[in-house]
Amino acid sequence: MNDMVGIVIVSHSQDIAKGTADMVRQMVGSEVKVAFCGGNSDGGLGTSVPLIIEAINQAWSPKGVAILVDLGGAETNSEMAVEMLQPEQRDLVVVCNAPIVEGAVMAATEAAGGSSLEQVRAVAEELSAA
Amino acid sequence: MSLEPETLKTLVRAAAQQVIASTAELTALDQAIGDGDHGVNMKRGFEAVLGKLDTIGALPPDEALKTIGKTLVMTVGGASGPLYGSFFMAAGDALSQSRRLPDDLAEIFACGVGAVSARGRSQPGEKTMLDVLFPVLETLRAAVGNPDLIERVRMTATEATARTAPMQATKGRASFLGQRSIGHVDPGARSSCVLLHAVCDTLEARQ
């Protein structure tokens, strides 16, 4: 069995993050590892660097991890989280410039076929190019 | 200006207390053009910094700055966490290398400002904290060693913050508002001003 790129969903809202992960599991199946996080450490809307790092580790695969984010702070915090990883992990994590729900479904679909991290990212980011 | 452990602790305490005291003001500014969480996020981050004050005070200055930065990154919960966190971590890195205080203050500050700019992929003129940090950097470069440095930094920060009001935001959440962002002071610019004023006031009181 080949490894598959893992997917991390980072939203300001725990509900959106969980809902997006549920949609991915239902549409793509459970063979791709999907982790999610949403909300700040007080349980309010926001994103949290330590929670993003935890989600990256949950979804970890030797082929890498693709992160899907919603609004600005989620992207900034995700980039920060990636920089705080160990150097050998850091190069295997990308933050995709794609809409969170559609991007997560497309990325997971591509990952399920055993594609590389770059291919997974490219498929998700095609959604933004249109 | 030397950075004795007690000076550092006093500066950090004053900066944190002033940010926490500005929570309502920052919230109001952010409700006008953002999502209203800047005040609460900054309060959470700087309360965490205050909680580590004894640890921070016992560290060499470069490690102290990096610890402040990392604490903000891990606790703030909005984009301002990585932005302010990167400022302090980069300033700490600069101090770890060959930079020394007080002679290299402007260059150390420049490393912090450069990190904010890179993290936010933003430049001055986009209605962000950089519209305060860059003018203050210019003042530091022009006036390090001058007896009126503190007063000039304080005035630069005040004036630069006010100048964000007529700007139209092109970065961050406020950019969604387009022209409607005009007429409001940027919350990040204001929190930078609060931090800088706290540092200036504390240093002045010790003179």
Coordinates of C-alpha atoms in Angstrom, one line a residue:
Chain A
M1 CA 0.0 0.0 0.0
N2 CA 1.5 3.3 -1.0
D3 CA 1.5 6.3 1.3
M4 CA -0.9 9.1 0.6
V5 CA -0.5 12.8 1.2
G6 CA -2.3 13.9 4.4
I7 CA -4.8 16.7 4.4
V8 CA -5.2 19.3 7.2
I9 CA -8.2 21.7 7.3
V10 CA -7.7 24.9 9.2
S11 CA -10.7 27.2 9.8
H12 CA -11.5 30.0 12.2
S13 CA -14.6 27.9 13.1
Q14 CA -14.4 24.5 14.7
D15 CA -17.8 23.7 13.1
I16 CA -16.6 24.5 9.6
A17 CA -13.3 22.6 10.0
K18 CA -15.2 19.5 11.3
G19 CA -17.9 19.8 8.6
T20 CA -15.3 20.1 5.9
A21 CA -13.5 17.0 7.2
D22 CA -16.8 15.1 7.3
M23 CA -17.5 16.0 3.7
V24 CA -14.0 14.8 2.7
R25 CA -14.4 11.5 4.5
Q26 CA -17.8 10.9 2.9
M27 CA -16.8 11.9 -0.6
V28 CA -13.3 10.5 -0.7
G29 CA -13.3 7.8 1.9
S30 CA -11.2 7.2 4.9
E31 CA -7.9 6.0 3.4
V32 CA -6.5 9.5 3.2
K33 CA -5.6 10.9 6.6
V34 CA -7.6 14.0 7.3
A35 CA -7.0 16.2 10.4
F36 CA -8.7 19.5 11.2
C37 CA -8.7 22.3 13.7
G38 CA -10.7 25.5 14.2
G39 CA -11.1 28.1 16.9
N40 CA -8.6 29.7 19.2
S41 CA -7.4 28.4 22.6
D42 CA -10.4 30.0 24.4
G43 CA -12.8 28.2 22.2
G44 CA -13.8 31.3 20.2
L45 CA -13.4 32.0 16.5
G46 CA -9.8 32.1 15.4
T47 CA -6.9 29.8 14.7
S48 CA -4.1 28.5 16.9
V49 CA -0.5 27.6 15.9
P50 CA -0.2 24.8 18.5
L51 CA -3.4 23.2 17.3
I52 CA -2.3 23.5 13.7
I53 CA 1.0 21.8 14.5
E54 CA -1.0 19.0 16.3
A55 CA -3.2 18.5 13.2
I56 CA -0.2 18.3 10.9
N57 CA 1.3 15.6 13.1
Q58 CA -2.1 13.7 13.1
A59 CA -2.3 13.8 9.3
W60 CA 1.4 13.2 8.9
S61 CA 2.6 11.0 6.0
P62 CA 6.1 10.5 4.5
K63 CA 4.6 11.9 1.3
G64 CA 3.8 15.2 3.0
V65 CA 0.8 17.2 4.2
A66 CA -1.4 19.7 2.3
I67 CA -3.1 22.4 4.4
L68 CA -6.4 24.1 3.4
V69 CA -7.3 27.3 5.1
D70 CA -10.2 29.8 5.2
L71 CA -9.4 33.5 5.9
G72 CA -6.2 35.5 6.3
G73 CA -5.3 34.6 9.9
A74 CA -5.6 30.9 9.2
E75 CA -3.1 31.2 6.4
T76 CA -0.6 33.3 8.4
N77 CA -0.9 31.0 11.4
S78 CA -0.5 27.9 9.2
E79 CA 2.6 29.3 7.6
M80 CA 4.0 30.0 11.0
A81 CA 3.1 26.5 12.2
V82 CA 5.0 25.0 9.2
E83 CA 8.1 27.1 10.0
M84 CA 8.0 25.8 13.6
L85 CA 8.2 22.2 12.5
Q86 CA 11.4 20.2 12.4
P87 CA 13.4 21.0 9.3
E88 CA 13.0 17.5 7.8
Q89 CA 9.2 17.9 8.1
R90 CA 9.0 21.5 7.0
D91 CA 9.7 20.9 3.3
L92 CA 7.0 18.3 3.2
V93 CA 4.1 20.6 4.2
V94 CA 2.4 23.1 1.9
V95 CA -0.4 25.7 2.5
C96 CA -2.7 25.6 -0.6
N97 CA -4.1 28.7 -2.1
A98 CA -7.6 27.3 -2.6
P99 CA -11.1 27.5 -1.3
I100 CA -11.3 25.5 1.9
V101 CA -14.2 23.0 1.2
E102 CA -13.7 22.5 -2.6
G103 CA -9.9 22.5 -2.1
A104 CA -10.0 19.9 0.6
V105 CA -12.2 17.6 -1.4
M106 CA -10.1 18.0 -4.6
A107 CA -6.8 17.6 -2.7
A108 CA -8.0 14.5 -0.9
T109 CA -9.3 13.0 -4.1
E110 CA -6.0 13.5 -5.8
A111 CA -4.1 12.3 -2.7
A112 CA -6.2 9.1 -2.7
G113 CA -4.8 8.2 -6.1
G114 CA -1.3 8.3 -4.6
S115 CA -0.2 11.6 -6.2
S116 CA 2.7 13.6 -5.0
L117 CA 2.4 16.6 -2.7
E118 CA 3.0 19.0 -5.6
Q119 CA 0.3 17.3 -7.7
V120 CA -2.2 17.5 -4.8
R121 CA -1.4 21.1 -4.3
A122 CA -1.7 21.9 -8.0
V123 CA -5.1 20.2 -8.3
A124 CA -6.4 22.2 -5.3
E125 CA -5.0 25.4 -6.5
E126 CA -6.5 25.1 -10.0
L127 CA -9.8 26.1 -8.3
S128 CA -8.3 29.5 -7.5
A129 CA -7.0 30.0 -11.0
A130 CA -10.4 30.1 -12.7
Chain B
M1 CA 20.4 52.3 27.2
S2 CA 21.5 49.0 28.4
L3 CA 19.3 46.0 28.6
E4 CA 19.8 44.8 32.2
P5 CA 17.4 42.0 33.2
E6 CA 15.4 44.4 35.4
T7 CA 15.1 47.0 32.6
L8 CA 13.9 44.3 30.3
K9 CA 11.3 43.0 32.8
T10 CA 10.1 46.5 33.4
L11 CA 9.8 47.2 29.7
V12 CA 8.0 43.9 29.0
R13 CA 5.6 44.4 31.9
A14 CA 4.7 48.0 30.9
A15 CA 4.2 47.0 27.2
A16 CA 2.0 44.0 28.2
Q17 CA 0.0 46.1 30.7
Q18 CA -0.6 48.8 28.2
V19 CA -1.8 46.4 25.5
I20 CA -4.1 44.7 28.0
A21 CA -5.4 48.1 29.1
S22 CA -6.1 48.9 25.4
T23 CA -8.3 45.8 24.8
A24 CA -11.6 47.7 24.5
E25 CA -10.1 50.4 22.2
L26 CA -8.4 47.8 19.9
T27 CA -11.7 45.8 19.8
A28 CA -13.6 48.9 18.8
L29 CA -11.1 49.7 16.0
D30 CA -11.2 46.1 14.7
Q31 CA -15.0 46.0 14.8
A32 CA -15.0 48.9 12.4
I33 CA -12.8 47.4 9.7
G34 CA -11.9 43.8 10.8
D35 CA -13.5 40.9 12.7
G36 CA -13.3 42.5 16.1
D37 CA -10.9 40.1 17.7
H38 CA -7.6 42.1 17.7
G39 CA -8.1 43.5 21.3
V40 CA -9.0 40.1 22.8
N41 CA -6.3 38.3 20.9
M42 CA -3.6 40.7 21.9
K43 CA -4.8 40.6 25.5
R44 CA -4.5 36.8 25.5
G45 CA -1.0 36.9 24.1
F46 CA 0.3 39.5 26.4
E47 CA -1.3 37.9 29.4
A48 CA 0.7 34.8 28.5
V49 CA 3.9 36.9 28.2
L50 CA 3.2 38.4 31.7
G51 CA 2.8 34.9 33.0
K52 CA 6.3 34.1 31.9
L53 CA 7.8 37.4 33.0
D54 CA 10.1 35.9 35.6
T55 CA 11.4 33.3 33.1
I56 CA 11.8 36.0 30.5
G57 CA 13.6 38.3 32.9
A58 CA 16.2 35.6 33.7
L59 CA 17.1 35.0 30.1
P60 CA 19.8 36.8 28.1
P61 CA 18.2 39.6 26.0
D62 CA 18.3 37.7 22.7
E63 CA 16.6 34.6 24.2
A64 CA 14.1 36.8 26.1
L65 CA 13.0 38.4 22.8
K66 CA 12.7 35.0 21.1
T67 CA 10.6 33.7 24.1
I68 CA 8.3 36.7 23.9
G69 CA 7.9 36.1 20.1
K70 CA 7.2 32.4 20.5
T71 CA 4.7 33.0 23.3
L72 CA 2.8 35.4 21.1
V73 CA 2.8 33.0 18.2
M74 CA 1.5 30.2 20.3
T75 CA -1.2 32.1 22.2
V76 CA -2.6 35.1 20.2
G77 CA -4.8 33.1 17.9
G78 CA -5.1 35.7 15.1
A79 CA -2.8 36.8 12.3
S80 CA -1.3 39.3 14.7
G81 CA 0.3 36.4 16.7
P82 CA 2.7 35.4 13.9
L83 CA 3.2 39.0 12.9
Y84 CA 4.2 40.4 16.3
G85 CA 5.8 37.0 17.1
S86 CA 8.0 37.2 14.0
F87 CA 9.0 40.7 15.0
F88 CA 10.3 39.6 18.4
M89 CA 11.9 36.4 17.1
A90 CA 13.7 38.1 14.3
A91 CA 14.9 40.9 16.7
G92 CA 16.1 38.2 19.1
D93 CA 18.0 36.4 16.2
A94 CA 19.6 39.7 15.2
L95 CA 20.8 40.2 18.8
S96 CA 22.1 36.6 18.9
Q97 CA 24.3 37.2 15.9
S98 CA 26.6 40.2 15.8
R99 CA 24.1 43.0 16.7
R100 CA 24.6 44.8 20.0
L101 CA 22.4 47.2 22.0
P102 CA 22.3 50.2 22.1
D103 CA 24.4 50.9 19.0
D104 CA 22.6 48.5 16.7
L105 CA 19.1 49.4 17.9
A106 CA 17.9 50.6 14.5
E107 CA 19.3 47.5 12.7
I108 CA 17.8 45.1 15.3
F109 CA 14.5 46.9 14.9
A110 CA 14.9 46.7 11.1
C111 CA 15.3 42.9 11.3
G112 CA 12.0 42.7 13.3
V113 CA 10.2 45.0 10.8
G114 CA 11.5 43.0 7.8
A115 CA 10.2 39.8 9.4
V116 CA 6.7 41.3 9.8
S117 CA 6.8 42.5 6.2
A118 CA 7.8 39.0 5.0
R119 CA 5.3 37.2 7.2
G120 CA 2.4 39.4 6.1
R121 CA 3.7 39.7 2.5
S122 CA 2.9 43.4 3.0
Q123 CA 4.5 46.7 2.4
P124 CA 4.0 50.2 3.9
G125 CA 0.9 52.0 2.5
E126 CA -1.4 49.0 2.8
K127 CA -3.0 50.2 6.1
T128 CA -1.2 47.8 8.5
M129 CA 1.1 47.9 11.5
L130 CA 3.9 48.4 9.0
D131 CA 2.7 51.9 8.5
V132 CA 3.8 52.6 12.0
L133 CA 6.8 50.3 12.2
F134 CA 8.5 51.6 9.0
P135 CA 8.3 55.3 10.0
V136 CA 9.6 54.5 13.5
L137 CA 12.5 52.6 11.9
E138 CA 13.3 55.7 9.8
T139 CA 13.3 57.8 13.0
L140 CA 15.6 55.3 14.8
R141 CA 18.0 55.3 11.9
A142 CA 18.0 59.1 11.8
A143 CA 18.1 59.8 15.5
V144 CA 19.9 57.0 17.4
G145 CA 22.2 58.7 19.8
N146 CA 20.2 62.0 19.8
P147 CA 19.0 63.1 23.3
D148 CA 15.5 63.6 22.0
L149 CA 15.2 60.1 20.4
I150 CA 12.5 58.9 22.8
E151 CA 10.3 61.9 22.1
R152 CA 10.8 61.6 18.4
V153 CA 9.9 57.9 18.3
R154 CA 6.8 58.6 20.4
M155 CA 5.7 61.4 18.0
T156 CA 6.5 59.4 14.9
A157 CA 4.3 56.5 16.2
T158 CA 1.4 58.8 17.1
E159 CA 1.5 60.6 13.7
A160 CA 2.0 57.4 11.7
T161 CA -1.0 55.7 13.4
A162 CA -3.2 58.7 12.6
R163 CA -2.1 58.6 9.0
T164 CA -3.5 55.1 8.6
A165 CA -7.1 56.5 8.9
P166 CA -7.3 57.9 5.3
M167 CA -5.6 54.9 3.8
Q168 CA -7.5 52.2 2.0
A169 CA -6.7 48.7 3.2
T170 CA -5.3 46.3 0.6
K171 CA -4.1 43.6 3.1
G172 CA -5.8 41.6 5.7
R173 CA -9.5 41.4 6.6
A174 CA -10.0 45.1 6.2
S175 CA -9.2 44.8 2.5
F176 CA -12.6 43.1 2.0
L177 CA -14.2 46.5 2.8
G178 CA -12.4 48.3 -0.1
Q179 CA -13.1 52.0 0.2
R180 CA -15.2 51.5 3.3
S181 CA -11.9 50.9 5.2
I182 CA -11.1 54.6 4.7
G183 CA -11.7 56.8 7.7
H184 CA -10.7 54.3 10.4
V185 CA -7.4 53.9 12.2
D186 CA -5.9 50.5 11.6
P187 CA -6.1 48.3 14.7
G188 CA -2.6 46.8 14.1
A189 CA -1.1 50.2 13.7
R190 CA -2.7 51.3 16.9
S191 CA -1.5 48.3 18.9
S192 CA 2.0 48.9 17.5
C193 CA 1.7 52.5 18.7
V194 CA 0.6 51.4 22.2
L195 CA 3.6 49.0 22.5
L196 CA 6.0 51.7 21.3
H197 CA 4.6 54.3 23.6
A198 CA 4.8 52.0 26.6
V199 CA 8.5 51.4 25.8
C200 CA 9.2 55.1 25.4
D201 CA 7.4 56.1 28.6
T202 CA 9.2 53.4 30.6
L203 CA 12.6 54.4 29.3
E204 CA 11.9 58.0 29.9
A205 CA 10.8 57.4 33.5
R206 CA 14.1 55.6 34.1
Q207 CA 16.3 58.5 32.8

